[in-house]
XYZ file of C-alpha atoms in Angstrom:
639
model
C -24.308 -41.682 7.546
C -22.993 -38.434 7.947
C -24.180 -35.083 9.752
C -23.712 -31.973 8.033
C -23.894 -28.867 10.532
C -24.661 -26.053 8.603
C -23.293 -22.258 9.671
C -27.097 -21.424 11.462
C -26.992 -24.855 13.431
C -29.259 -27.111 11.638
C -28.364 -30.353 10.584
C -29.148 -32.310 7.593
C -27.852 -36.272 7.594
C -27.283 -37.880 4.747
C -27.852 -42.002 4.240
C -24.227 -42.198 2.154
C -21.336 -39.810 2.072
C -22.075 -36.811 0.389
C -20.448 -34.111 -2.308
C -20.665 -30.417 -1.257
C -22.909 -29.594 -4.080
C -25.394 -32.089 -2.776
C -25.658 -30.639 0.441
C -26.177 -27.510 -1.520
C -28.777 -28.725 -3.167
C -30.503 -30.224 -0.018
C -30.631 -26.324 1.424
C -31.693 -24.596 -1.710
C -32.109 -25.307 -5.507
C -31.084 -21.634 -6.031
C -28.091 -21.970 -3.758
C -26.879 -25.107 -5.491
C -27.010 -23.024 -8.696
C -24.685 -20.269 -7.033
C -22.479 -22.830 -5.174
C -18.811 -22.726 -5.835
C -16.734 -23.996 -3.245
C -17.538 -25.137 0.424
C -15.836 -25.410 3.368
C -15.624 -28.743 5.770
C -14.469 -28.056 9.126
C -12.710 -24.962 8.269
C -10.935 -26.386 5.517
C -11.799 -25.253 1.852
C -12.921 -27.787 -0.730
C -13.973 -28.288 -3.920
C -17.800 -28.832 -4.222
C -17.465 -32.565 -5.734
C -15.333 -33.406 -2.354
C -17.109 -36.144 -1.091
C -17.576 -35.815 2.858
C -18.031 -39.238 4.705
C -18.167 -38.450 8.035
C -19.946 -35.919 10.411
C -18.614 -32.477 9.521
C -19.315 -28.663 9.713
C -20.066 -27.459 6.301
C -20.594 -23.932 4.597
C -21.143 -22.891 1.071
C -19.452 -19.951 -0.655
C -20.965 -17.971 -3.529
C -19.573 -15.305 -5.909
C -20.751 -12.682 -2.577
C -18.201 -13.905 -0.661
C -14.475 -13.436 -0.896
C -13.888 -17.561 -0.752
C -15.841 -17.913 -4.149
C -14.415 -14.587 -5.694
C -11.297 -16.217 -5.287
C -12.183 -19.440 -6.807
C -13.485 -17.466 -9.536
C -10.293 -16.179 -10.042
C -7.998 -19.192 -9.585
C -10.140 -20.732 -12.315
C -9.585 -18.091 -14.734
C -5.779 -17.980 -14.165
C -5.912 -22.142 -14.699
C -8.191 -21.186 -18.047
C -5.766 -18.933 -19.404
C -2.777 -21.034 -19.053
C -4.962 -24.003 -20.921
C -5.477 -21.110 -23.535
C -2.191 -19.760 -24.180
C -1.122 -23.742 -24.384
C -3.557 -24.272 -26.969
C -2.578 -21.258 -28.866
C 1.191 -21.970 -28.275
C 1.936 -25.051 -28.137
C 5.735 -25.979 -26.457
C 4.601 -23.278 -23.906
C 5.495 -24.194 -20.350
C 3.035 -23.118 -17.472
C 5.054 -22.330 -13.911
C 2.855 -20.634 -11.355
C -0.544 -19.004 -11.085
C -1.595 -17.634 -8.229
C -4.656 -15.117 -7.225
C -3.036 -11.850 -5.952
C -5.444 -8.692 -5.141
C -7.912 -8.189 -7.741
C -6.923 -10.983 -10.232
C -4.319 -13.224 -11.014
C -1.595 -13.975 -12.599
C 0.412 -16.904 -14.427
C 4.364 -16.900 -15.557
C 5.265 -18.609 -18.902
C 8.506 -19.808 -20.077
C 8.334 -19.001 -24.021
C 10.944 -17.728 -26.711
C 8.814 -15.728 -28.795
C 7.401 -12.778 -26.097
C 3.045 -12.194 -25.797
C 2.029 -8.592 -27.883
C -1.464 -7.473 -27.507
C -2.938 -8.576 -29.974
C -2.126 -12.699 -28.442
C -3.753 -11.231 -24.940
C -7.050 -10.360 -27.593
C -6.575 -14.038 -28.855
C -6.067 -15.737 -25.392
C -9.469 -13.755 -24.118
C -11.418 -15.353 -27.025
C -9.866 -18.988 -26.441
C -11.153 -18.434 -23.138
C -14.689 -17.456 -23.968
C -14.837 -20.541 -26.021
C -13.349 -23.103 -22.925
C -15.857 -21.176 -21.089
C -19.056 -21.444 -23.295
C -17.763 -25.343 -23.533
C -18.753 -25.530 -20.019
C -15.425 -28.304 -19.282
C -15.343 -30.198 -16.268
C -12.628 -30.174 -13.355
C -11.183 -32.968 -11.758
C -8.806 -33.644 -8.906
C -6.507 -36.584 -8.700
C -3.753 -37.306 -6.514
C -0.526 -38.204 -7.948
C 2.654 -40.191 -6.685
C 5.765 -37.707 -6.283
C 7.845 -40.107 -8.975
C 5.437 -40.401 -11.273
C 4.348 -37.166 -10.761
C 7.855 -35.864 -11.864
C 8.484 -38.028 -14.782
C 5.245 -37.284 -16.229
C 5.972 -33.454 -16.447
C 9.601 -33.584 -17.193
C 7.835 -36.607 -20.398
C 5.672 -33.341 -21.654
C 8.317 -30.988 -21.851
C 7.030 -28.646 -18.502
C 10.618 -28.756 -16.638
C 9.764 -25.876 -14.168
C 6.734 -28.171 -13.098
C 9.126 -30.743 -12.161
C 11.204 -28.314 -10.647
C 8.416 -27.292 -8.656
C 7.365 -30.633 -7.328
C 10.637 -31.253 -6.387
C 10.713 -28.244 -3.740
C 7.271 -29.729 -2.108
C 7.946 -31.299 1.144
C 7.312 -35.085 0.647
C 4.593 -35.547 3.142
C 2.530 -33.120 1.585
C -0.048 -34.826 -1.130
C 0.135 -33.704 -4.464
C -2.706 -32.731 -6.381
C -3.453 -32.348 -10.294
C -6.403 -30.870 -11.177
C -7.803 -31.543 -14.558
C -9.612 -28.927 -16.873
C -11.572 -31.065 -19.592
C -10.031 -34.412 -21.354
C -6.256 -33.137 -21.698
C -5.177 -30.025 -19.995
C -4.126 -30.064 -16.640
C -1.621 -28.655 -13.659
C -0.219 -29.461 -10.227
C -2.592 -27.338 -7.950
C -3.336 -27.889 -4.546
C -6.744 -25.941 -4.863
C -9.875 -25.939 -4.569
C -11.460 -25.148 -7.760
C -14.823 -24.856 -9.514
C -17.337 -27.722 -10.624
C -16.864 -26.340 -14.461
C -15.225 -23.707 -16.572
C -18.651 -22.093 -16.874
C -19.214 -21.308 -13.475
C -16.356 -18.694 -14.074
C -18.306 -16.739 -16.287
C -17.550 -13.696 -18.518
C -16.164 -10.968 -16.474
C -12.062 -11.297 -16.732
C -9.696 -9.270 -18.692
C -6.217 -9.654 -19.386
C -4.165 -6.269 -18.201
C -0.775 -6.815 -19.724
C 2.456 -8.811 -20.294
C 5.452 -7.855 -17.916
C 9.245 -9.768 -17.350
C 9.730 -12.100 -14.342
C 12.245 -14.380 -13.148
C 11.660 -18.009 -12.433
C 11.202 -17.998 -8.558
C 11.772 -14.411 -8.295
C 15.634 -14.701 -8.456
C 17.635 -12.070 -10.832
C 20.520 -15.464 -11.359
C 17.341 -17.674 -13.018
C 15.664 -17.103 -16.381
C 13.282 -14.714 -17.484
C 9.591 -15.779 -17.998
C 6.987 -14.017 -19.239
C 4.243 -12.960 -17.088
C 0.903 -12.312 -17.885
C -1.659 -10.405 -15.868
C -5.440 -10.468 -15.841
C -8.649 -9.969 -13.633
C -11.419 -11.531 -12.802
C -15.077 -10.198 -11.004
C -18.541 -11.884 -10.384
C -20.145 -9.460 -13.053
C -19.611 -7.505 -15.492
C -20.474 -4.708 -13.188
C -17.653 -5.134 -10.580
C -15.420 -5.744 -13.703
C -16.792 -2.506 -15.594
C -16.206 -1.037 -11.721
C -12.710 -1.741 -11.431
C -11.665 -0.809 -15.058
C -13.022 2.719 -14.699
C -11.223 2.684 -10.898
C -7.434 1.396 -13.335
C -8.248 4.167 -15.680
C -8.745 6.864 -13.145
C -5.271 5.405 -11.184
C -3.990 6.042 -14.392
C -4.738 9.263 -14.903
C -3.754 10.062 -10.913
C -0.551 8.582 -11.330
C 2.191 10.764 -9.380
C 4.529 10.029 -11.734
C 2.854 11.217 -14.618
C 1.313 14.276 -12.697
C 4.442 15.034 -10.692
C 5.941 15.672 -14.439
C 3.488 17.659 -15.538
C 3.584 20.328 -12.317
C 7.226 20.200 -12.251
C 7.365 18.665 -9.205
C 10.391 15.986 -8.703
C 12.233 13.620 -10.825
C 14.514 10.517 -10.179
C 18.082 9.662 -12.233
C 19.771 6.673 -12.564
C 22.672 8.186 -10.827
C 21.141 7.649 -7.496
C 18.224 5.238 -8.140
C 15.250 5.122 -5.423
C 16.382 8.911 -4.466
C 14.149 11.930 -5.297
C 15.359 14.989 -6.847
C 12.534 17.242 -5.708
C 12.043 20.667 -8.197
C 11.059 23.775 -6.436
C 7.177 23.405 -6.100
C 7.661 20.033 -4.810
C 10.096 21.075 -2.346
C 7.279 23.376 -1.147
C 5.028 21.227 -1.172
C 7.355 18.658 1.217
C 8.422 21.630 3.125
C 4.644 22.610 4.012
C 3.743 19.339 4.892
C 6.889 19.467 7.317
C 5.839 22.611 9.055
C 2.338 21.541 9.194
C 3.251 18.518 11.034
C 5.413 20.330 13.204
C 2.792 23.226 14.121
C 0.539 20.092 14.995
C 3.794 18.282 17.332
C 4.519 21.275 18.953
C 1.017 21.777 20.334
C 0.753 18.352 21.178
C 3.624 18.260 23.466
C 6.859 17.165 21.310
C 10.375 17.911 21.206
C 11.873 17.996 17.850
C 15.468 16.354 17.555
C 17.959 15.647 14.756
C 20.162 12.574 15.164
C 23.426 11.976 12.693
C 22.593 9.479 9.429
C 25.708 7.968 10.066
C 26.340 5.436 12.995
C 28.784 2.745 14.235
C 27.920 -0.684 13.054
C 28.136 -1.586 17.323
C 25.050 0.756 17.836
C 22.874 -1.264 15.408
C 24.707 -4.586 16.693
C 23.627 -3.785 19.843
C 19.872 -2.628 19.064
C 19.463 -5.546 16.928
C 19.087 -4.049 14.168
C 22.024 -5.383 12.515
C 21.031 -8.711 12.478
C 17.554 -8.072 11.209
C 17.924 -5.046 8.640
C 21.818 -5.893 8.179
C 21.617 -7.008 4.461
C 19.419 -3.538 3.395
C 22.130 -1.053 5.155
C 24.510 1.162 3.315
C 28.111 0.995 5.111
C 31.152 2.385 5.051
C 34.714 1.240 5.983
C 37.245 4.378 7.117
C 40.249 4.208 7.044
C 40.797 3.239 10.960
C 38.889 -0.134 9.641
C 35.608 0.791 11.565
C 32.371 0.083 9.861
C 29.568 2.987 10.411
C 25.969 2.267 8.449
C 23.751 4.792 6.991
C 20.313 4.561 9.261
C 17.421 2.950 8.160
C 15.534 4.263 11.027
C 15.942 6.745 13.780
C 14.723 4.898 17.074
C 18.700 3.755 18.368
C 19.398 7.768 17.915
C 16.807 8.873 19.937
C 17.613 6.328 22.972
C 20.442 7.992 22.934
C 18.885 12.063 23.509
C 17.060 10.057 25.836
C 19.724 8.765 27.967
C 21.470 12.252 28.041
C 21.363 13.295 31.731
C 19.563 11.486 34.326
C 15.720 11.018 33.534
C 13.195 10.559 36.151
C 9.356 9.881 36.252
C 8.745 13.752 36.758
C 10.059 13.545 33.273
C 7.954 11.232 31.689
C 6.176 10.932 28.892
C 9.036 12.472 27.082
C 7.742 12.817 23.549
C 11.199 13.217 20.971
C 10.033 13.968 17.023
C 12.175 13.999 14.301
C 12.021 14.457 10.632
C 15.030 11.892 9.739
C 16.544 11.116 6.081
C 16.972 6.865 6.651
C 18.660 4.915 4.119
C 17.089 1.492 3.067
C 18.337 -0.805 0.288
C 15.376 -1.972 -1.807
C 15.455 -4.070 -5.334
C 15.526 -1.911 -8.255
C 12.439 -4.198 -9.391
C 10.929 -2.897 -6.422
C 11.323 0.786 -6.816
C 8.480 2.946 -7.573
C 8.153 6.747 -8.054
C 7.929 8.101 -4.827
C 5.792 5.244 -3.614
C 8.824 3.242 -2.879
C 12.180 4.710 -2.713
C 15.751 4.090 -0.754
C 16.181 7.230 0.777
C 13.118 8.697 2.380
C 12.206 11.305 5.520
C 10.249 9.515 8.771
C 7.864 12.075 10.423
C 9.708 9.983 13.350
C 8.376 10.772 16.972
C 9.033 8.084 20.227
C 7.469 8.641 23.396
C 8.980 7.111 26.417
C 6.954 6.403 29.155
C 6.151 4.592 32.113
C 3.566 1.638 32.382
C 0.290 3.178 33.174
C 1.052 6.073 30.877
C 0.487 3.719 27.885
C -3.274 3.641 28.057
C -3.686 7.709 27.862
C -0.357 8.058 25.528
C -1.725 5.809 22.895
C -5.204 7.487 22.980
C -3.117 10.670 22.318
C -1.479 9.172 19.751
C -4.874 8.224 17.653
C -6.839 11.263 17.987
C -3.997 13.208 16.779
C -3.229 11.238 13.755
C -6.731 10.865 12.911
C -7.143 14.760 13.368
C -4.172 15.617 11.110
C -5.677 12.788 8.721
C -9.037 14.434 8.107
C -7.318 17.645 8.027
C -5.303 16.592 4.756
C -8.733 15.284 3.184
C -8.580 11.296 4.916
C -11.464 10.496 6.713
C -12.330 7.033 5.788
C -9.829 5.141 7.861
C -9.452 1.307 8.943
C -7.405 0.543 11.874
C -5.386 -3.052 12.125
C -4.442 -4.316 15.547
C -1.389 -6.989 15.655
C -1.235 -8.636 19.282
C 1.385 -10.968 20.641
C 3.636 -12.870 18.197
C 4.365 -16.789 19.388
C 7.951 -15.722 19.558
C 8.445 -12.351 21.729
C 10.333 -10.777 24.109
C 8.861 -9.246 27.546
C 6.939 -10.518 30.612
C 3.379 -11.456 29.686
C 1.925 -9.224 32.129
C 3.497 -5.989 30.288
C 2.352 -7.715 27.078
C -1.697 -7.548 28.546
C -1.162 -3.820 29.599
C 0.447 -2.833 26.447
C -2.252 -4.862 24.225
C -5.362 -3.882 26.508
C -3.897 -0.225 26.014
C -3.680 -0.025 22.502
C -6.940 -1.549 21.530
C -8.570 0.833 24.159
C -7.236 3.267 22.072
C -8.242 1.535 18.576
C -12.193 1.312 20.324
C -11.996 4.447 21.216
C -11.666 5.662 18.208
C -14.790 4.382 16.645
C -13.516 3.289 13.157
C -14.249 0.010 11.427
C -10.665 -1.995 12.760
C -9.492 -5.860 12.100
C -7.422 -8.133 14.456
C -4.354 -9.613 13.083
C -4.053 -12.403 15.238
C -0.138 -13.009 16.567
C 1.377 -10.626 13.744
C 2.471 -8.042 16.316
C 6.317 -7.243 16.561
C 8.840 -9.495 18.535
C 8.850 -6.542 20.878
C 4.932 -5.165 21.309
C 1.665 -5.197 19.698
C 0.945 -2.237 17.065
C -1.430 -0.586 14.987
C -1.493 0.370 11.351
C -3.823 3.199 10.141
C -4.870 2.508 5.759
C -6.371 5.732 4.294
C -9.054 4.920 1.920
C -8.388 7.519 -0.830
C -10.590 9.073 -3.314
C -10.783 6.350 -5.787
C -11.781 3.404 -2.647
C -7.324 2.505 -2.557
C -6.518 1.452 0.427
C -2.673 2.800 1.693
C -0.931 1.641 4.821
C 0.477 5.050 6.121
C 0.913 5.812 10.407
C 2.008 3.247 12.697
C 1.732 3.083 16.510
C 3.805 -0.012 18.346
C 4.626 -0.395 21.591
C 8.261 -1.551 22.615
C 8.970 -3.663 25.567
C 12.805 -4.547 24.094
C 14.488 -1.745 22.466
C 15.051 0.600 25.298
C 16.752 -2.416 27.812
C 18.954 -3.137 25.246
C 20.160 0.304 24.838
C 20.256 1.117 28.470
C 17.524 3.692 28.894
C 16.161 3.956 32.648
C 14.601 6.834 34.757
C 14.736 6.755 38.146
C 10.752 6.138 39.654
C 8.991 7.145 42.686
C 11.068 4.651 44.949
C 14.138 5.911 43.542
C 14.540 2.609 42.026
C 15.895 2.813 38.017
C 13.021 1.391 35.907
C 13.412 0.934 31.953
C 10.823 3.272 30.008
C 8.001 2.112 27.574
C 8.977 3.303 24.405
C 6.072 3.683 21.772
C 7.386 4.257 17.953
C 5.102 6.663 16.281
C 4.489 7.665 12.302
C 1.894 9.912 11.005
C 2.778 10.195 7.267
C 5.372 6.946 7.987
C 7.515 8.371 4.310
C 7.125 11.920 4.142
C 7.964 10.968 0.003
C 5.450 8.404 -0.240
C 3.007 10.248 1.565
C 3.399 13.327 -0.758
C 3.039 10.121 -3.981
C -0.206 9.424 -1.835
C -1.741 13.434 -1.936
C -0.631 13.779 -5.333
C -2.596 10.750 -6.467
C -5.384 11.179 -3.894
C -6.028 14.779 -5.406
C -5.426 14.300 -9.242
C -2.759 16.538 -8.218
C -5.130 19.279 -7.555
C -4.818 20.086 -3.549
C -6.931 22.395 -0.943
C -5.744 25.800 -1.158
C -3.780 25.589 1.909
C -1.184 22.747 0.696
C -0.883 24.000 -3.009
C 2.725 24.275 -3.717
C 1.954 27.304 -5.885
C -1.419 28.850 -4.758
C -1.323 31.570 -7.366
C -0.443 32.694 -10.993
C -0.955 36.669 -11.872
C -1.141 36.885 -15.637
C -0.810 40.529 -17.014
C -3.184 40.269 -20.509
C -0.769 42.102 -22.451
C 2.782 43.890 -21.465
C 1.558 47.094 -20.710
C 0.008 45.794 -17.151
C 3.576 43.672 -16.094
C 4.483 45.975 -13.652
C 0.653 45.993 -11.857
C 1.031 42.430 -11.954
C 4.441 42.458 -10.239
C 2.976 44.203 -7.546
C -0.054 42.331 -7.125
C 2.136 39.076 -6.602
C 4.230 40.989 -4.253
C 0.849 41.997 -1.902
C -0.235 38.201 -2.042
C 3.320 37.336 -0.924
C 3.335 39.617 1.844
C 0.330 37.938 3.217
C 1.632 34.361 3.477
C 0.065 32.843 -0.042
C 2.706 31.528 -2.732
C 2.609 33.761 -5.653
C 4.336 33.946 -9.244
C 3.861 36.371 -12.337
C 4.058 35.092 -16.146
C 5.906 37.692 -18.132
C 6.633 35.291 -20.940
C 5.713 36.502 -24.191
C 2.772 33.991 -24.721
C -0.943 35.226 -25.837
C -3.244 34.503 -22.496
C -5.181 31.476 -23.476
C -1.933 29.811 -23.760
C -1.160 31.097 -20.458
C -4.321 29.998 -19.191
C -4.131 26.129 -20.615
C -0.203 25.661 -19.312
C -1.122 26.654 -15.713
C -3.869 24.804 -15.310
C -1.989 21.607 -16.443
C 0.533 22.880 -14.058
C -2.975 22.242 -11.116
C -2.079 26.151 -9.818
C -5.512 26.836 -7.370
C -5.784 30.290 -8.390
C -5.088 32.180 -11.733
C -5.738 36.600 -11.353
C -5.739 38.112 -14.703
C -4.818 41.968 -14.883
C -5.566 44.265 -17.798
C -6.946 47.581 -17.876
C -10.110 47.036 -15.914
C -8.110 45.492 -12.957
C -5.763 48.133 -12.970
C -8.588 51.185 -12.844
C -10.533 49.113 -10.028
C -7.581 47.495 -7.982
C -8.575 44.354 -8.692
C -7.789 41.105 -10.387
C -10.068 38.923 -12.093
C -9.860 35.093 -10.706
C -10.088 32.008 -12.599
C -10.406 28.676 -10.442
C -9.097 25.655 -11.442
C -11.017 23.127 -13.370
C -13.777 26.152 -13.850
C -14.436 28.682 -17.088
C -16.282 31.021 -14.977
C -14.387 34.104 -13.657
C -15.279 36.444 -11.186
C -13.482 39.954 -9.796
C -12.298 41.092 -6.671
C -10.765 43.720 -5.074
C -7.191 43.266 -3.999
C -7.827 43.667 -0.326
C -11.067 41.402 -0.268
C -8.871 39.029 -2.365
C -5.837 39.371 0.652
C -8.847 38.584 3.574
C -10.806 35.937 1.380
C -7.562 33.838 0.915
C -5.420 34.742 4.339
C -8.303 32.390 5.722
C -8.216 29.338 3.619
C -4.318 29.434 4.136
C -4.460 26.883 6.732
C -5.650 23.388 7.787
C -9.152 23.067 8.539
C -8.289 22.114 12.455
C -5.159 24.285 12.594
């Protein structure tokens, strides 16, 4: 006779052991009709799971992110029973739900077109509308394996093989004949998925994500509660689409990439400006706050990174070179070791502390060519670097510091929706536990303290401190993991940094790692995408674009550029021999802020006549009203 202790408390018994749909249907008959999958004792089950003993139970819906993901499981197992049905000799390998959908990897000659991903989204309307059952069974390894090698599905076998043998194996059934090995939980029915899924696209993927296996085919799809949230999140893909940096940073003639140096950006002139004002920026906003820029050599002795640890940990993504005296130097992949070393320069003590060393460092990092992507993920980036070393009960105040400014510079570059994570203590870590509580108590004094919506991520702090990651929620609702504050109880022992204290005892610093933008190139990806490519005044790479109507007003228009130039805005003057509407529709795809036409009128009135971006409206202004308007939207809002 089992208990069932709902979420609020209560407690229903039961005379006989009981399914989770049934207990669902004891609370509510509307409940039981949005049940689809429960939880007993913490552990997620399907609803037919029949619980015979006293247990804690809840019940997910299609509001919560438990049944969303059902929801999507489900559709992922639906289209694989599809696309078998269509295709027969297909073989199924792995499904799983990944952010906002799924997807499932088939080993097939002929490859998917579009037109099959139409014909595999009506299939599954029709399992759907049929409304098929789902069973679990569990299976005997052996038998388990002979069965799917009997049907032809070798990667299944494969698969089963890999599973450690005290771990059960479960086959879930879809209907009379399809099924898969799935550990689960799943949904009552194929109906309960509903109708709001699409399938995205078809890309390449190797079997267990190894470049020495075979290629399968892998198709993607999504999968929502409603059509709504599907309708939602097609309109969010279309506008990513048109945001993409790639796509945008062609059309501005900002940067490029060549398969002469893969993962390394060849950045055009406007896109060097706009890096290069992001840089100074940042470095207006470190200087104020108390930092000493630094520049440390890309090139180190493999000992250095032996030493620091680093070698053993980021060894296999390092470029090296051999010289000819056979000693091995590596290309950095970060800048910390080089800045323990300004540090240890000359005997440091407390007076000295916090000691605040910035840099903006070019690190190397080997990444998969699969992985590469546009500026978004590169091998050879620039940290906005900075390391404070300080002394125990500076942590508290330094790491308050820390937030408010890279909240402040945030919101100044258009980011103020931001969530905070806090990682505490890993189970494996280095450091006395009593530096651990001061360094964790600090930093989440600093993470309260700055009022945002944060999460705990329990134990997934760094070997050597806890940290915090700032995500920018852009303009579209993307989240992007950008600054990082951590707090290092290991580095600086192991590189033999001390200051002398009060006592005139030597005492090993506190050193807290600190990003703001974390890749100056993927941060510039993140703008370009955030803005459409259309940025405040202020960070515009070209702010301005005098167009003389007709030759006869070049030279006015020379010299109008030259007055905006003098007064700190970026100018440039189209002499081409284009009529101006042409002029008008190239710039605009080009995202310049500002365009000034000049004819006759202009020249009589010292004028130009300004046409916004994204507007048809136009209005005039005098030269030196246009100098005082602009001078003062030239800068950050906070600078």
């Amino acid at each position: 006779m089992p208990i069932i202790t709902l979420p609020d408390g209560n407690n229903i018994d039961f005379p006989n052991k009981v399914t989770g749909l049934e207990v669902a249907e004891k609370i509510s008959k509307s409940l039981a009709k949005q049940a689809l999958i429960m939880s007993v004792d913490g552990e997620l089950k399907d609803l037919f799971f029949e619980i015979n003993k006293d247990s804690s139970v809840k019940i997910f819906t299609s509001k919560d992110p438990e049944g969303l993901e059902v929801i999507r499981h489900d559709t992922a197992h639906i289209m694989a029973m599809a696309v078998q049905e269509l295709y027969p000799g297909t073989q199924v390998t792995i499904g799983p739900v990944i952010e906002n959908g799924f997807y499932y990897d088939f080993a097939r000659k002929e490859p998917f077109t579009t037109d099959d991903l139409k014909k595999i989204e009506n299939r599954m309307s029709e399992i759907i509308d049929k409304d098929v059952k789902t069973r679990r069974e569990v299976w005997e390894r052996k038998k388990a394996i002979s069965h799917f090698i009997k049907i032809g599905e070798k990667y299944k076998a494969e698969i089963i093989e890999s599973i450690p043998g005290n771990e059960e194996l479960s086959v879930y059934h879809h209907g009379e004949t399809w099924h898969d090995l799935c550990r689960g939980p799943h949904l009552v029915s194929s109906g309960k998925i509903g109708k709001a899924f699409k399938l995205m696209k078809v890309s390449g993927a190797y079997w267990r994500g190894d470049s020495n296996n075979e290629m399968l085919q892998r198709i993607y799809g999504t999968s929502w509660a409603n059509q709504k949230q599907l309708d939602d999140y097609l309109k969010r893909i279309e506008e990513a689409e048109k945001r993409d940096h790639r796509k945008l940073g062609k059309e501005m003639d900002l940067f490029h990439f060549r398969e002469e140096s893969p993962g390394s950006v060849f950045w055009h002139e406007k896109g060097w400006a706009l890096f290069q004002k992001l840089i100074n920026y940042m470095r207006s906003r470190q200087d104020a706050a108390g930092y000493k820029e630094v520049n440390t050599p890309e090139i180190l002795d493999r000992q250095l990174w032996e030493k620091s640890g680093h070698w053993e940990k980021y060894g296999e993504n390092m470029y090296t070179s051999e010289t000819p005296d056979e000693k091995v130097f590596a290309i950095k992949p970060m800048n910390c070791p080089g800045h323990i070393q300004v540090f240890n320069q000359g005997l440091k003590s407390y007076r000295d502390l916090p000691l605040r060393i910035a840099e903006f460092g070019k690190v190397h990092r080997y990444e998969p060519s699969g992985a590469l992507h546009g500026l978004l993920r590169v091998r050879a980036f620039t940290q906005d670097d900075a390391h404070i070393f300080c002394s125990e009960d500076q942590i508290t105040n330094e790491c308050l510091e820390v937030t408010n400014l890279i909240l402040d510079i945030y919101k100044d570059l258009g980011f103020e929706n931001v969530i905070l994570k806090y990682a505490d203590r890993p189970e494996v870590r280095v450091g006395d536990d009593e530096i651990w509580d001061k360094a964790e108590a600090s930093l989440l004094e600093a993470v309260k303290a700055s009022k945002l919506e944060y999460s705990i991520n329990k134990g997934e702090g760094a070997f050597y401190g806890p940290k915090i990651e700032f995500v920018l929620r852009d303009a579209i609702g993307r989240d992007w993991q950008c600054g990082t504050l951590q707090v290092d109880l290991n580095l600086p022992g192991r590189l033999d940094a001390s200051y002398v204290d009060k006592d005139g005892t030597k005492k090993i610093p506190v050193m807290l790692h600190r990003a703001l933008f974390g890749s100056l190139e993927r941060f510039v990806g993140i703008l370009i995408e955030n803005y459409a490519g259309k940025f405040p005044f202020w960070l515009s790479p070209l702010q301005t674009m005098v167009i003389p109507i007709s030759e006869e007003f070049n030279d006015y228009a020379v010299e109008v550029s030259k007055k905006i130039k003098n007064e700190g805005i970026s100018s440039a003057v189209d002499l081409k021999n284009n009529n101006l509407n042409y002029k008008i529709r190239d710039h605009s795809l080009e995202k310049i802020p500002l365009l000034l036409i000049c004819g006759k009128k202009e020249v009589d009135s010292n004028s130009v006549t300004i046409r916004r971006l994204d507007s048809n409206k136009q209005e005039n202004m005098g030269i030196d009203q246009f100098l005082k308007t602009f001078s003062a939207l030239n800068k950050a809002s906070s600078n």
